mmCIF file of C-alpha atoms in Angstrom:
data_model
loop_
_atom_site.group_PDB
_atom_site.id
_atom_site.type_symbol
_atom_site.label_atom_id
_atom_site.label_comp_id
_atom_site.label_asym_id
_atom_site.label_seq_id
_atom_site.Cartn_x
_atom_site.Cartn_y
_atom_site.Cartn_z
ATOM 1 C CA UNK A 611 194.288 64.199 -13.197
ATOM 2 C CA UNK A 612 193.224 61.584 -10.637
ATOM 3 C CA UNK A 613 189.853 60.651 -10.886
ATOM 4 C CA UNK A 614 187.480 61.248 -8.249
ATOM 5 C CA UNK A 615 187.229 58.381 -5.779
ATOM 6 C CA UNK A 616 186.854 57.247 -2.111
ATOM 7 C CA UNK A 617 189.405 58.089 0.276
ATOM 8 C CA UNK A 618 191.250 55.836 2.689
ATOM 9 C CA UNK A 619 188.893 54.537 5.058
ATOM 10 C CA UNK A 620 185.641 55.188 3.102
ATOM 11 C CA UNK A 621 186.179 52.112 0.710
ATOM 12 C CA UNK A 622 184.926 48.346 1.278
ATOM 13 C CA UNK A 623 186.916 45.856 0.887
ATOM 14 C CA UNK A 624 187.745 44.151 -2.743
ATOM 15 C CA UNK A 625 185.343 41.505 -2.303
ATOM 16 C CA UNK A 626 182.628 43.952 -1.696
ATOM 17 C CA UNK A 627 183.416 46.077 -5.033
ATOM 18 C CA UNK A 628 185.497 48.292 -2.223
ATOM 19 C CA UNK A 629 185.800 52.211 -3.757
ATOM 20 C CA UNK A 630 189.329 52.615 -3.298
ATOM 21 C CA UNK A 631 191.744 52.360 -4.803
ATOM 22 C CA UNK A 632 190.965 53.045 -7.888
ATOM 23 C CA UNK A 633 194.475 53.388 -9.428
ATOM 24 C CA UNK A 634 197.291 51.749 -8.215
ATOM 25 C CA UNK A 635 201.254 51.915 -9.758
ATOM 26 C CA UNK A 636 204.029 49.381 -8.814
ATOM 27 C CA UNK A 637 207.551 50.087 -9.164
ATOM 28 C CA UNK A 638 209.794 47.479 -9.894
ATOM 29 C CA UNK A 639 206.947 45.111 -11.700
ATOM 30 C CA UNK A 640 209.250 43.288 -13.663
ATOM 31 C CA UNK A 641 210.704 41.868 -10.205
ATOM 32 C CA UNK A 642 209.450 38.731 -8.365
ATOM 33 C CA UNK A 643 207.684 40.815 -5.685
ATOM 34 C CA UNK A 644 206.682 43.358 -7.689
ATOM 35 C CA UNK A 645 205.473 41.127 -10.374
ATOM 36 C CA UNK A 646 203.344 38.647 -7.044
ATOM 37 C CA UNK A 647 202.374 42.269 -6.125
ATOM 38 C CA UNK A 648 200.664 42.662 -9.278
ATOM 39 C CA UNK A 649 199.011 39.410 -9.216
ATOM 40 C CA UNK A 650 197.839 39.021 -6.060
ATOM 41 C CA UNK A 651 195.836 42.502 -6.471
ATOM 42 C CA UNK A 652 194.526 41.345 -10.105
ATOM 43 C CA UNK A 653 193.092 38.416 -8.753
ATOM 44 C CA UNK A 654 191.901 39.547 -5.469
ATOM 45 C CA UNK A 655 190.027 41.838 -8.075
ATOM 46 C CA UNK A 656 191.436 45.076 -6.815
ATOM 47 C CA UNK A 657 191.382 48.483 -8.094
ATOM 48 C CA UNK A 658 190.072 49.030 -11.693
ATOM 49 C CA UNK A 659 193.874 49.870 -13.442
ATOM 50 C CA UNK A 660 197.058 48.462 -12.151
ATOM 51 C CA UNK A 661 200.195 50.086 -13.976
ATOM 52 C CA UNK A 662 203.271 48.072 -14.124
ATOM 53 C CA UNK A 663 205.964 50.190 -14.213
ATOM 54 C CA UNK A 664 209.774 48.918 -15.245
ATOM 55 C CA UNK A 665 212.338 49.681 -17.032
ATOM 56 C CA UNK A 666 212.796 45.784 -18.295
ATOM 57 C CA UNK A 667 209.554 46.610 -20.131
ATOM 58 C CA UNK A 668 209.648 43.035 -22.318
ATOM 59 C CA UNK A 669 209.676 41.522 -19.235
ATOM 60 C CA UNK A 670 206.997 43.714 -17.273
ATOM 61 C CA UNK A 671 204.751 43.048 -20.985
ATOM 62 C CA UNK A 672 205.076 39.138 -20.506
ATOM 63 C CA UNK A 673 203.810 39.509 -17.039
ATOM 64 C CA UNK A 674 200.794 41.621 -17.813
ATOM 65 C CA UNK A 675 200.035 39.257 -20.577
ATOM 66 C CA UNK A 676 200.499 36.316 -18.306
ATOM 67 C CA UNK A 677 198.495 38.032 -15.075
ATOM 68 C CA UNK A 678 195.461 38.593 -17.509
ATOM 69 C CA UNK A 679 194.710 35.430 -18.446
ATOM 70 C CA UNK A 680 195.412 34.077 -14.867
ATOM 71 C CA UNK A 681 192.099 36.508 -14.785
ATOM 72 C CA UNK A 682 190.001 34.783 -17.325
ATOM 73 C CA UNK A 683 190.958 31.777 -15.845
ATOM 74 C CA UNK A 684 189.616 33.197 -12.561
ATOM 75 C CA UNK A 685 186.913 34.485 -13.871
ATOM 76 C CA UNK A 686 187.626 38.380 -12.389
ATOM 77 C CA UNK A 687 187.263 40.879 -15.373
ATOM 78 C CA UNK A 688 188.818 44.452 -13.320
ATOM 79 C CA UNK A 689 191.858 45.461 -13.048
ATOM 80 C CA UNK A 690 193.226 46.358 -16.417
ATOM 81 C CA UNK A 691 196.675 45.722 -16.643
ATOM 82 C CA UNK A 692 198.660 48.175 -18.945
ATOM 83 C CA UNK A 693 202.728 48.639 -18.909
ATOM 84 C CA UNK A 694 204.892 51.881 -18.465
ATOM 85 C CA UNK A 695 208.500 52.587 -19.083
ATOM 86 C CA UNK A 696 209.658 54.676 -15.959
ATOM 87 C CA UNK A 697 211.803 57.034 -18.759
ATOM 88 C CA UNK A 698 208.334 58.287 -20.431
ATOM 89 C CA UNK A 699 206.860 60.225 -17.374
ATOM 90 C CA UNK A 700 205.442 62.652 -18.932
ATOM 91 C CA UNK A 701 202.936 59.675 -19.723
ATOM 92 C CA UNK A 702 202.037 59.183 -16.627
ATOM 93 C CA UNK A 703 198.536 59.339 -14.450
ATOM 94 C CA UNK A 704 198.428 59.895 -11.284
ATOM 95 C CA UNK A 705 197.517 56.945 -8.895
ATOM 96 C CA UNK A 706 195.310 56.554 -5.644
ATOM 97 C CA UNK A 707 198.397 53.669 -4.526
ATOM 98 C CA UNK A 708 201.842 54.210 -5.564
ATOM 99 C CA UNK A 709 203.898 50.723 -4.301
ATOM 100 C CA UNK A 710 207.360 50.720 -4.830
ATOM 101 C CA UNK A 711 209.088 47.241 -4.569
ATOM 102 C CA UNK A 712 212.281 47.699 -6.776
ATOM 103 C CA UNK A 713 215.313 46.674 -4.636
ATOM 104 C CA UNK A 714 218.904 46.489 -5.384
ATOM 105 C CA UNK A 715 219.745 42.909 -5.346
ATOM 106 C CA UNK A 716 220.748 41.610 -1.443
ATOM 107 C CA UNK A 717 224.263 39.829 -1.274
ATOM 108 C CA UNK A 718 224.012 37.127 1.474
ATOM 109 C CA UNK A 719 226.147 38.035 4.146
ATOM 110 C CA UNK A 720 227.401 41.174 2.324
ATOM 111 C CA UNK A 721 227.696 44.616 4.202
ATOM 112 C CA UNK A 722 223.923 46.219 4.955
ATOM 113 C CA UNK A 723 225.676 49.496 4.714
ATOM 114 C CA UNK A 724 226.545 48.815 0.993
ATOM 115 C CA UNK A 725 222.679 47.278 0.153
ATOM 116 C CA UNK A 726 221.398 50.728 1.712
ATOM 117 C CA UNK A 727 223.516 52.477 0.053
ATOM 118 C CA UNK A 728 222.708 50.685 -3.738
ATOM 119 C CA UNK A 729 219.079 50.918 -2.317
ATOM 120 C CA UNK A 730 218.977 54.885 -1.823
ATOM 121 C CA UNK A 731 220.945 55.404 -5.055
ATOM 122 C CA UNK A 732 218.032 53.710 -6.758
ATOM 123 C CA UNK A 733 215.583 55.303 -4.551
ATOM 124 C CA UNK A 734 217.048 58.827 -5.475
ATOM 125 C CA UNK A 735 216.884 57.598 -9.045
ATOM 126 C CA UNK A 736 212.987 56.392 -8.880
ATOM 127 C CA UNK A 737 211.649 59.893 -6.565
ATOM 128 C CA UNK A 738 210.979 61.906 -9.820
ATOM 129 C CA UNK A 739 208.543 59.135 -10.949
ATOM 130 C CA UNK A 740 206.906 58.189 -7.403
ATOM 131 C CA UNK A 741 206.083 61.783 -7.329
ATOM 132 C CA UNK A 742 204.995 62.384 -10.233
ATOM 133 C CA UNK A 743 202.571 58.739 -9.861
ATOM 134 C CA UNK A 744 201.328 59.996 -6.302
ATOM 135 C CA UNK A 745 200.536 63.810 -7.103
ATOM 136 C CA UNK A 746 199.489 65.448 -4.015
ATOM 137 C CA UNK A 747 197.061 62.674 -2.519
ATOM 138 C CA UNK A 748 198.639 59.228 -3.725
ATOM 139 C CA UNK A 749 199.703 57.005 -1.000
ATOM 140 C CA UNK A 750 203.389 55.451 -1.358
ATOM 141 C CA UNK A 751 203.806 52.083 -0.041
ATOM 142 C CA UNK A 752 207.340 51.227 0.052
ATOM 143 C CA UNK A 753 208.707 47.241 0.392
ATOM 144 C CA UNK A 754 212.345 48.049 -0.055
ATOM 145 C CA UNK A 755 214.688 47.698 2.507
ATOM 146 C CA UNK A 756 215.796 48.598 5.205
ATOM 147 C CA UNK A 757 211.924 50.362 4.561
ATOM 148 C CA UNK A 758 212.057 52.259 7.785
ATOM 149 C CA UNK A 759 215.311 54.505 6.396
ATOM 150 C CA UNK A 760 214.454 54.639 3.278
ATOM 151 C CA UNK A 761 211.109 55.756 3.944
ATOM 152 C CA UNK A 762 212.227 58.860 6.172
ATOM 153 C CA UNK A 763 214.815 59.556 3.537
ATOM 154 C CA UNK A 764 211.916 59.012 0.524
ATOM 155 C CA UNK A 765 210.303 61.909 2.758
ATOM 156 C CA UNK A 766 213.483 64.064 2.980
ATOM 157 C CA UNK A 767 214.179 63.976 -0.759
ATOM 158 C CA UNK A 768 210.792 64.654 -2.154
ATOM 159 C CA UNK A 769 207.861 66.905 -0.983
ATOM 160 C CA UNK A 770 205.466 63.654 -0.362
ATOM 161 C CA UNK A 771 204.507 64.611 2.816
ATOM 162 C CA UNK A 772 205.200 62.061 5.804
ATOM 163 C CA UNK A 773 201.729 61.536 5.950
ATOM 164 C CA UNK A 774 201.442 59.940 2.918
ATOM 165 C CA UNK A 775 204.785 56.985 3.092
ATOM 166 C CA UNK A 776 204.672 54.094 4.290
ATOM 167 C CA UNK A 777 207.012 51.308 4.836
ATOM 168 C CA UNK A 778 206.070 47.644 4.511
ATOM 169 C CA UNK A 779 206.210 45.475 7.865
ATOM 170 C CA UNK A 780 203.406 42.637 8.069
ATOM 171 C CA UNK A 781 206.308 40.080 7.363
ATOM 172 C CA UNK A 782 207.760 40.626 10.641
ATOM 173 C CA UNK A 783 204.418 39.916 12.730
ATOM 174 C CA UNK A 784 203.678 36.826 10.465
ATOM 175 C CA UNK A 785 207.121 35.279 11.278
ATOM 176 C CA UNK A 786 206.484 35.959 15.181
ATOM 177 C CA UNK A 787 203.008 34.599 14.989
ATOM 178 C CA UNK A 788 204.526 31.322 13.356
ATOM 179 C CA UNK A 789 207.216 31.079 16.029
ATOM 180 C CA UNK A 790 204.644 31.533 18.978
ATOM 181 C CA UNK A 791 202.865 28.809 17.298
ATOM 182 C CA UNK A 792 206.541 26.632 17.471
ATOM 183 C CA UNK A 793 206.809 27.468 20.828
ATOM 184 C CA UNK A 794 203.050 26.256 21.935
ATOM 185 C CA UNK A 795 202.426 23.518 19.237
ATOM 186 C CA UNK A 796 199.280 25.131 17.784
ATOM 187 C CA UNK A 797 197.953 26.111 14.695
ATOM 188 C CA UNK A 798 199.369 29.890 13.965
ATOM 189 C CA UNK A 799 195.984 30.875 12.886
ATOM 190 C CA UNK A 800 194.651 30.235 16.175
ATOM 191 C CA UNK A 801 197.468 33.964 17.386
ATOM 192 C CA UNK A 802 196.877 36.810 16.472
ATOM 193 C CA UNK A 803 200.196 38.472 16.897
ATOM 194 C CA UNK A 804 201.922 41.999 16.456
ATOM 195 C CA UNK A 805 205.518 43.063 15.597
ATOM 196 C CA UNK A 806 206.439 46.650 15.848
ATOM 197 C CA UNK A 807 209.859 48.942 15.639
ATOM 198 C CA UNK A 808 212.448 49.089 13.365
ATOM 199 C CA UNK A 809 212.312 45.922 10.765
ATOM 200 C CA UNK A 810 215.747 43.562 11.653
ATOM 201 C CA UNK A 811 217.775 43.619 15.193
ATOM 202 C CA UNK A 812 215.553 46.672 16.606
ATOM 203 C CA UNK A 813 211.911 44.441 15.950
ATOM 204 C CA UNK A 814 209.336 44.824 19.571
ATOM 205 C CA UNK A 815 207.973 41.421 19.007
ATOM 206 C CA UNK A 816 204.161 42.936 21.744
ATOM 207 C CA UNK A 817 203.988 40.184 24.314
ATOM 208 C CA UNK A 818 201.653 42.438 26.254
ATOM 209 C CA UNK A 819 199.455 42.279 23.296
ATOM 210 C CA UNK A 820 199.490 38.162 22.456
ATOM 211 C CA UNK A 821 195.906 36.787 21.822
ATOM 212 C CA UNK A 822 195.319 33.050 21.799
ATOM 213 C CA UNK A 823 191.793 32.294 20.240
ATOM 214 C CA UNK A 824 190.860 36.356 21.285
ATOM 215 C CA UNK A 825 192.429 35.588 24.702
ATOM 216 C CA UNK A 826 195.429 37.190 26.110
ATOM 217 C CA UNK A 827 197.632 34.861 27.157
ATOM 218 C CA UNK A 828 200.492 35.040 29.498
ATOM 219 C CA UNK A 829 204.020 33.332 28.302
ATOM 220 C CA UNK A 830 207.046 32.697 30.439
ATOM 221 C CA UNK A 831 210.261 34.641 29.830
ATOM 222 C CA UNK A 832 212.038 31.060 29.093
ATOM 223 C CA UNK A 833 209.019 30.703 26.155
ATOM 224 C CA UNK A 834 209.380 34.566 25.592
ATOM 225 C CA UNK A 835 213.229 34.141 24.792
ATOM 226 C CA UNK A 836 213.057 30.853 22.725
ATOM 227 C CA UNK A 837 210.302 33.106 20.439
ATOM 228 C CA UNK A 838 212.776 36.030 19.982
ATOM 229 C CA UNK A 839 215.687 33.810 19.201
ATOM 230 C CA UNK A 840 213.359 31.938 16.737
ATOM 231 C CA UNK A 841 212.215 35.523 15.078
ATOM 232 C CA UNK A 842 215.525 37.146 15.497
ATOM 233 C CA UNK A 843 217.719 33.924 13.430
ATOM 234 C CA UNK A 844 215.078 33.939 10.728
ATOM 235 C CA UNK A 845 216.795 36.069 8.345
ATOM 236 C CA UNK A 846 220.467 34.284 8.957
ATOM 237 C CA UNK A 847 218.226 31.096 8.420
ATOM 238 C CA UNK A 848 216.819 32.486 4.932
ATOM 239 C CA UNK A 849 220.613 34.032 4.421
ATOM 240 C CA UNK A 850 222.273 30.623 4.828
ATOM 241 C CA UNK A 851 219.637 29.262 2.125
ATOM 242 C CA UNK A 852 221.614 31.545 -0.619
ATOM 243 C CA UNK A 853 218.331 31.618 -2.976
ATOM 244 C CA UNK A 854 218.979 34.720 -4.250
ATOM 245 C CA UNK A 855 215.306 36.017 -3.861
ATOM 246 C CA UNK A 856 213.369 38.026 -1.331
ATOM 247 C CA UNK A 857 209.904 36.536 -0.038
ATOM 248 C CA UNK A 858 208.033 36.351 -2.932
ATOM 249 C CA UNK A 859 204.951 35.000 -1.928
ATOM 250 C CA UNK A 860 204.267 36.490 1.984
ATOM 251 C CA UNK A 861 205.020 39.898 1.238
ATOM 252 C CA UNK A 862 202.672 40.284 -2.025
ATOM 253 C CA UNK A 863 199.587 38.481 -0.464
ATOM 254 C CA UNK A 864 200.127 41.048 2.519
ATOM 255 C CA UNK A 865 200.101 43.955 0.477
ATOM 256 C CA UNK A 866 196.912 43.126 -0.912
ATOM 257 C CA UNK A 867 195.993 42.326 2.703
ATOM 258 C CA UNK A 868 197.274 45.609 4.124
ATOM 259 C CA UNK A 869 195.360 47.612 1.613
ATOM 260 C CA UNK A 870 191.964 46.106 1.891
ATOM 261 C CA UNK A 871 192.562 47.218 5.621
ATOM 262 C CA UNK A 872 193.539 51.271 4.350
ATOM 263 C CA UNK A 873 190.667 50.634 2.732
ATOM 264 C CA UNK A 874 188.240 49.422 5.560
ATOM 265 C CA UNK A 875 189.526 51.893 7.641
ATOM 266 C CA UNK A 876 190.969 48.874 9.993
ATOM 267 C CA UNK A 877 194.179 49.193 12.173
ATOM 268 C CA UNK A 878 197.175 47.787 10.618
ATOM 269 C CA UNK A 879 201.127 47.740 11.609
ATOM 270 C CA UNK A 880 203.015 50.113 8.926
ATOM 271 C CA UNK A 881 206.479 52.040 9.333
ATOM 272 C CA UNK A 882 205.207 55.077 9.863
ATOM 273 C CA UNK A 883 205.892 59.021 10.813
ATOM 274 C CA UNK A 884 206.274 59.307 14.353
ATOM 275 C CA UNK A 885 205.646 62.371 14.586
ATOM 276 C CA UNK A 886 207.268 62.525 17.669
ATOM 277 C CA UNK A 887 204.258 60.787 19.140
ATOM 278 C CA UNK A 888 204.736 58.713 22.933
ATOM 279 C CA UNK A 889 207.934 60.373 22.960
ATOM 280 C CA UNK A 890 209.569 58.268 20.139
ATOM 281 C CA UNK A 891 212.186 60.635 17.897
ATOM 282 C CA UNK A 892 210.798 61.505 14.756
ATOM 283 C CA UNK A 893 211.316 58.961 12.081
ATOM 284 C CA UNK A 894 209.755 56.017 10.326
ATOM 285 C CA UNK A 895 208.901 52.609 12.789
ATOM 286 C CA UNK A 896 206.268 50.185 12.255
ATOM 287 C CA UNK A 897 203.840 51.575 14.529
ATOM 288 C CA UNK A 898 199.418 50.713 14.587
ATOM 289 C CA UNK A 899 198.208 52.684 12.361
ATOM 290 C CA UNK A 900 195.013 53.745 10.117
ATOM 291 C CA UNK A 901 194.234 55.254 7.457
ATOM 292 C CA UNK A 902 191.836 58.775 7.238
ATOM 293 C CA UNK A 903 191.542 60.971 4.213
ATOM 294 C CA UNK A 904 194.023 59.408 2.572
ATOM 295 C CA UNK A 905 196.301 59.794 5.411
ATOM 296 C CA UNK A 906 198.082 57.469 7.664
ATOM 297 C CA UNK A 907 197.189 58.430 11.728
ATOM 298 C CA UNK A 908 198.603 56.956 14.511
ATOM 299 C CA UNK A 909 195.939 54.832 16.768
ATOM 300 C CA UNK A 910 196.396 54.480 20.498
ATOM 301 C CA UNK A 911 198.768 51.503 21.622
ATOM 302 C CA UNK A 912 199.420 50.616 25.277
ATOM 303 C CA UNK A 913 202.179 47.939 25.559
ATOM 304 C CA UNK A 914 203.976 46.968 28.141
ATOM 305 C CA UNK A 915 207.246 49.348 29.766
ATOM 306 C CA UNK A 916 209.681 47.520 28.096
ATOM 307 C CA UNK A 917 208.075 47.400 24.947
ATOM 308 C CA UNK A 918 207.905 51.291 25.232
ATOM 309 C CA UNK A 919 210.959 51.662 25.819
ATOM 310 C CA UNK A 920 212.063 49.456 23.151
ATOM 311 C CA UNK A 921 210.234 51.307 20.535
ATOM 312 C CA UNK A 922 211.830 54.513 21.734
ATOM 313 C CA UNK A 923 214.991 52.900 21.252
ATOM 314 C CA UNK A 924 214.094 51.396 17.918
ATOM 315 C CA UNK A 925 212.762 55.046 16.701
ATOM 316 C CA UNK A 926 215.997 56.390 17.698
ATOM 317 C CA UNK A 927 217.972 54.061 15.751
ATOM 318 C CA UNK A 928 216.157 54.813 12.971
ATOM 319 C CA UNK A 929 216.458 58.407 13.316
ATOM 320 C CA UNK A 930 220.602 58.010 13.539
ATOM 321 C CA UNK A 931 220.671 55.324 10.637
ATOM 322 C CA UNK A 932 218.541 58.111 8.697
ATOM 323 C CA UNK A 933 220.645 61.017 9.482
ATOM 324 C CA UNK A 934 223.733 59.090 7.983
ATOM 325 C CA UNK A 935 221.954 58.512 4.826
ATOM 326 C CA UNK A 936 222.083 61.863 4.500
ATOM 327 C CA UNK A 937 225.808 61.670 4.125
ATOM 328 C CA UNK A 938 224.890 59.147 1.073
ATOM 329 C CA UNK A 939 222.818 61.773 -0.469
ATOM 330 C CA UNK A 940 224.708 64.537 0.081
ATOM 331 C CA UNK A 941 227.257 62.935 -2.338
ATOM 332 C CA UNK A 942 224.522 61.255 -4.809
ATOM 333 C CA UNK A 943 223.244 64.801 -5.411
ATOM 334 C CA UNK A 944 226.397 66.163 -5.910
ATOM 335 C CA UNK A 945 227.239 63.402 -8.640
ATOM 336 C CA UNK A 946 225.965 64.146 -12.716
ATOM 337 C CA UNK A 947 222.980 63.037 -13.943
ATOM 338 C CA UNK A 948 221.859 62.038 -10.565
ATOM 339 C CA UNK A 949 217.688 63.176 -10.152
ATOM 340 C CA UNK A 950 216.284 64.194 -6.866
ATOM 341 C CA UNK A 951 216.461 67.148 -4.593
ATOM 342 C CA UNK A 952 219.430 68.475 -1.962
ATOM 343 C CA UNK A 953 218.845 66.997 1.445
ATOM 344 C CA UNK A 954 216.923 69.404 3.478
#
C-alpha cells in the first residue's frame, strides 16, 4: 500500500522539502524523455523514490546508475532510484505520480492516424500496469501523443477515473511565449503566455490573456497572425529537421515544473476532463486547472468570444477523434493476447 502522504495541493514545493509526491513511476524510462523525466525530478530533489519502469531494463539500469551519481555530484541525496520490469507487476507499489512517456516512435511526415493508432496499441498494452502503479488515488500524467485522445481513451479503457488523467501541454504555451517574444523583440521571460485546446491544428493560443511584464497588452491582428503562423509551422519546422527524437529537454524540465505547481496548489494548463464544463463536449483539452485532493478541478477562465468558441470547437474535435479510437480498440480487444478492457 501507498504510504500516507500529502495530497495535491497540501505539499510545498521541492525546494522547500514539498510533501508530495512521495512516490512517483515513469513509463517508458529507458526513452530520452522518459529517461530527462527522471533526471530532471532527481536533481530538482523530488519525491523520495522514483521507479523507472521499462521493458529495455539494461538500459533503464545504466540510467539509474548514471542519474545517481549526477546526484552526488549535485550534492542532493533523495530520490532513490530503483528499476522495474513492466512484466513483474505483481512487484509493484503503488505511486502518488504515475507519468507515462513511452511513445511509439513518430515517422516524419507519416500518417497521424497510423502513430495514434501504434500509440493506443501500446497504451492498451501499458493500462494493466498504470493501474496497477496508480491504485485508486495515483495521479497519471500522460506525455504521449496526440495526449488529449489518448487520455480520454486511457479513461475509457481503465477505471482511473477522469479525475485523476492528465495530458501533458506546457510545450505548447512555451513555443507561443517564444514566438510573441519574435514578434516584439523582447526577452520571452519578460510574457507570460497561455496555450489552451487540443495540442496540434486545434491549439487557442489566449490573446485576451497576454501579460507583458504583469501587463496586459493589446497586439494587432497583423502581429496576432504572424504569432499563430509562427506557433502553428513549428512542428513542420521540427518535422523537416528529421532528428528522429521528440523534445527531450522542454518537456522533462516542465514536468518537474508542472508538478511542483500540483503540488503548490497553483493553476497550471493540463488536458483535462471537461466535464462538460462552459459548454465544451466532454473530453480531454488543455484547459487551467488545479489540483485538490489529489484531483484535477477546473479553475475559472474568461477569454475572449473567439477563444470560447475555439475551445468548444477544439473539445469537440477531440471528442470525434476519441470516439474513432474506439473503432481501434474495438479491434485491439478483440485480437489474442491483447490486455485491457472492452470499450465502454
Amino acid at each position: 500500500m501507498k504510504a500516507e502522504t500529502n495530497p495535491p495541493g497540501a505539499g510545498q514545493s521541492a525546494a522547500e522539502g514539498q510533501a508530495w509526491p512521495r512516490s512517483i513511476a515513469v513509463i517508458g524510462a529507458a526513452g530520452l524523455i522518459g529517461s530527462g523525466v527522471v533526471y530532471q525530478l532527481a536533481l530538482a530533489g523530488v519525491g523520495s523514490t522514483i521507479q523507472l519502469v521499462d521493458l529495455k531494463e539494461n538500459v533503464a539500469r545504466a540510467h539509474a546508475i548514471d542519474i545517481s551519481e549526477a546526484q552526488v555530484l549535485a550534492g542532493v541525496g533523495a530520490p532513490q532510484l530503483s528499476v522495474v520490469n513492466p512484466a513483474a507487476a505483481d512487484s509493484f507499489d503503488e505511486v502518488d505520480v504515475v507519468i507515462v512517456a513511452a511513445s511509439a516512435p513518430e515517422v516524419p511526415g507519416g500518417d497521424r492516424r497510423d502513430f495514434l493508432a501504434a500509440n493506443l496499441r501500446l497504451l492498451r498494452l501499458l493500462a494493466p500496469t498504470i493501474e496497477k502503479l496508480s491504485g485508486e488515488d495515483g495521479v497519471v500524467l500522460l506525455l504521449s501523443n496526440p495526449v488529449d485522445v489518448l487520455a480520454d481513451c486511457l479513461h475509457r479503457i481503465t477505471d482511473i477515473s477522469p479525475d485523476r488523467i492528465l495530458g501533458y501541454s506546457i510545450n505548447d504555451s512555451v513555443r507561443f511565449q517564444a514566438a510573441v517574444a519574435r514578434e516584439l523583440g523582447i526577452e520571452p521571460h519578460r510574457i507570460r503566455a497561455q496555450v489552451l485546446g487540443e495540442h496540434g491544428n486545434g491549439q487557442v493560443p489566449c490573446f485576451s490573456s497576454l501579460l507583458v511584464d504583469g501587463a496586459p497588452v493589446a497586439l494587432s491582428a497583423a502581429q496576432q497572425e504572424h504569432i499563430r503562423e509562427d506557433i502553428d509551422g513549428w512542428f513542420q519546422r521540427w518535422s523537416a529537421l528529421e532528428p528522429g527524437r521528440s523534445s527531450g529537454w522542454t518537456t522533462p524540465l516542465g514536468v518537474v515544473r508542472m508538478i511542483g505547481m500540483m503540488a503548490r496548489g497553483e493553476t497550471f494548463p493540463a488536458a483535462a476532463w471537461t466535464a462538460g464544463a462552459q459548454g465544451l463536449a466532454e473530453a480531454f483539452i488543455a484547459l487551467p486547472v488545479t489540483m485538490s485532493s489529489g484531483r484535477a478541478k477546473l479553475t475559472e477562465w474568461q477569454g475572449s468570444a473567439e477563444e470560447q468558441a475555439a475551445l468548444v470547437k477544439a473539445a469537440a474535435s477531440v471528442r470525434e477523434a476519441a470516439a474513432l479510437t474506439q473503432g481501434y480498440s474495438q479491434e485491439l480487444s478483440q485480437e489474442p493476447g491483447r490486455p485491457g478492457r472492452p470499450t465502454q
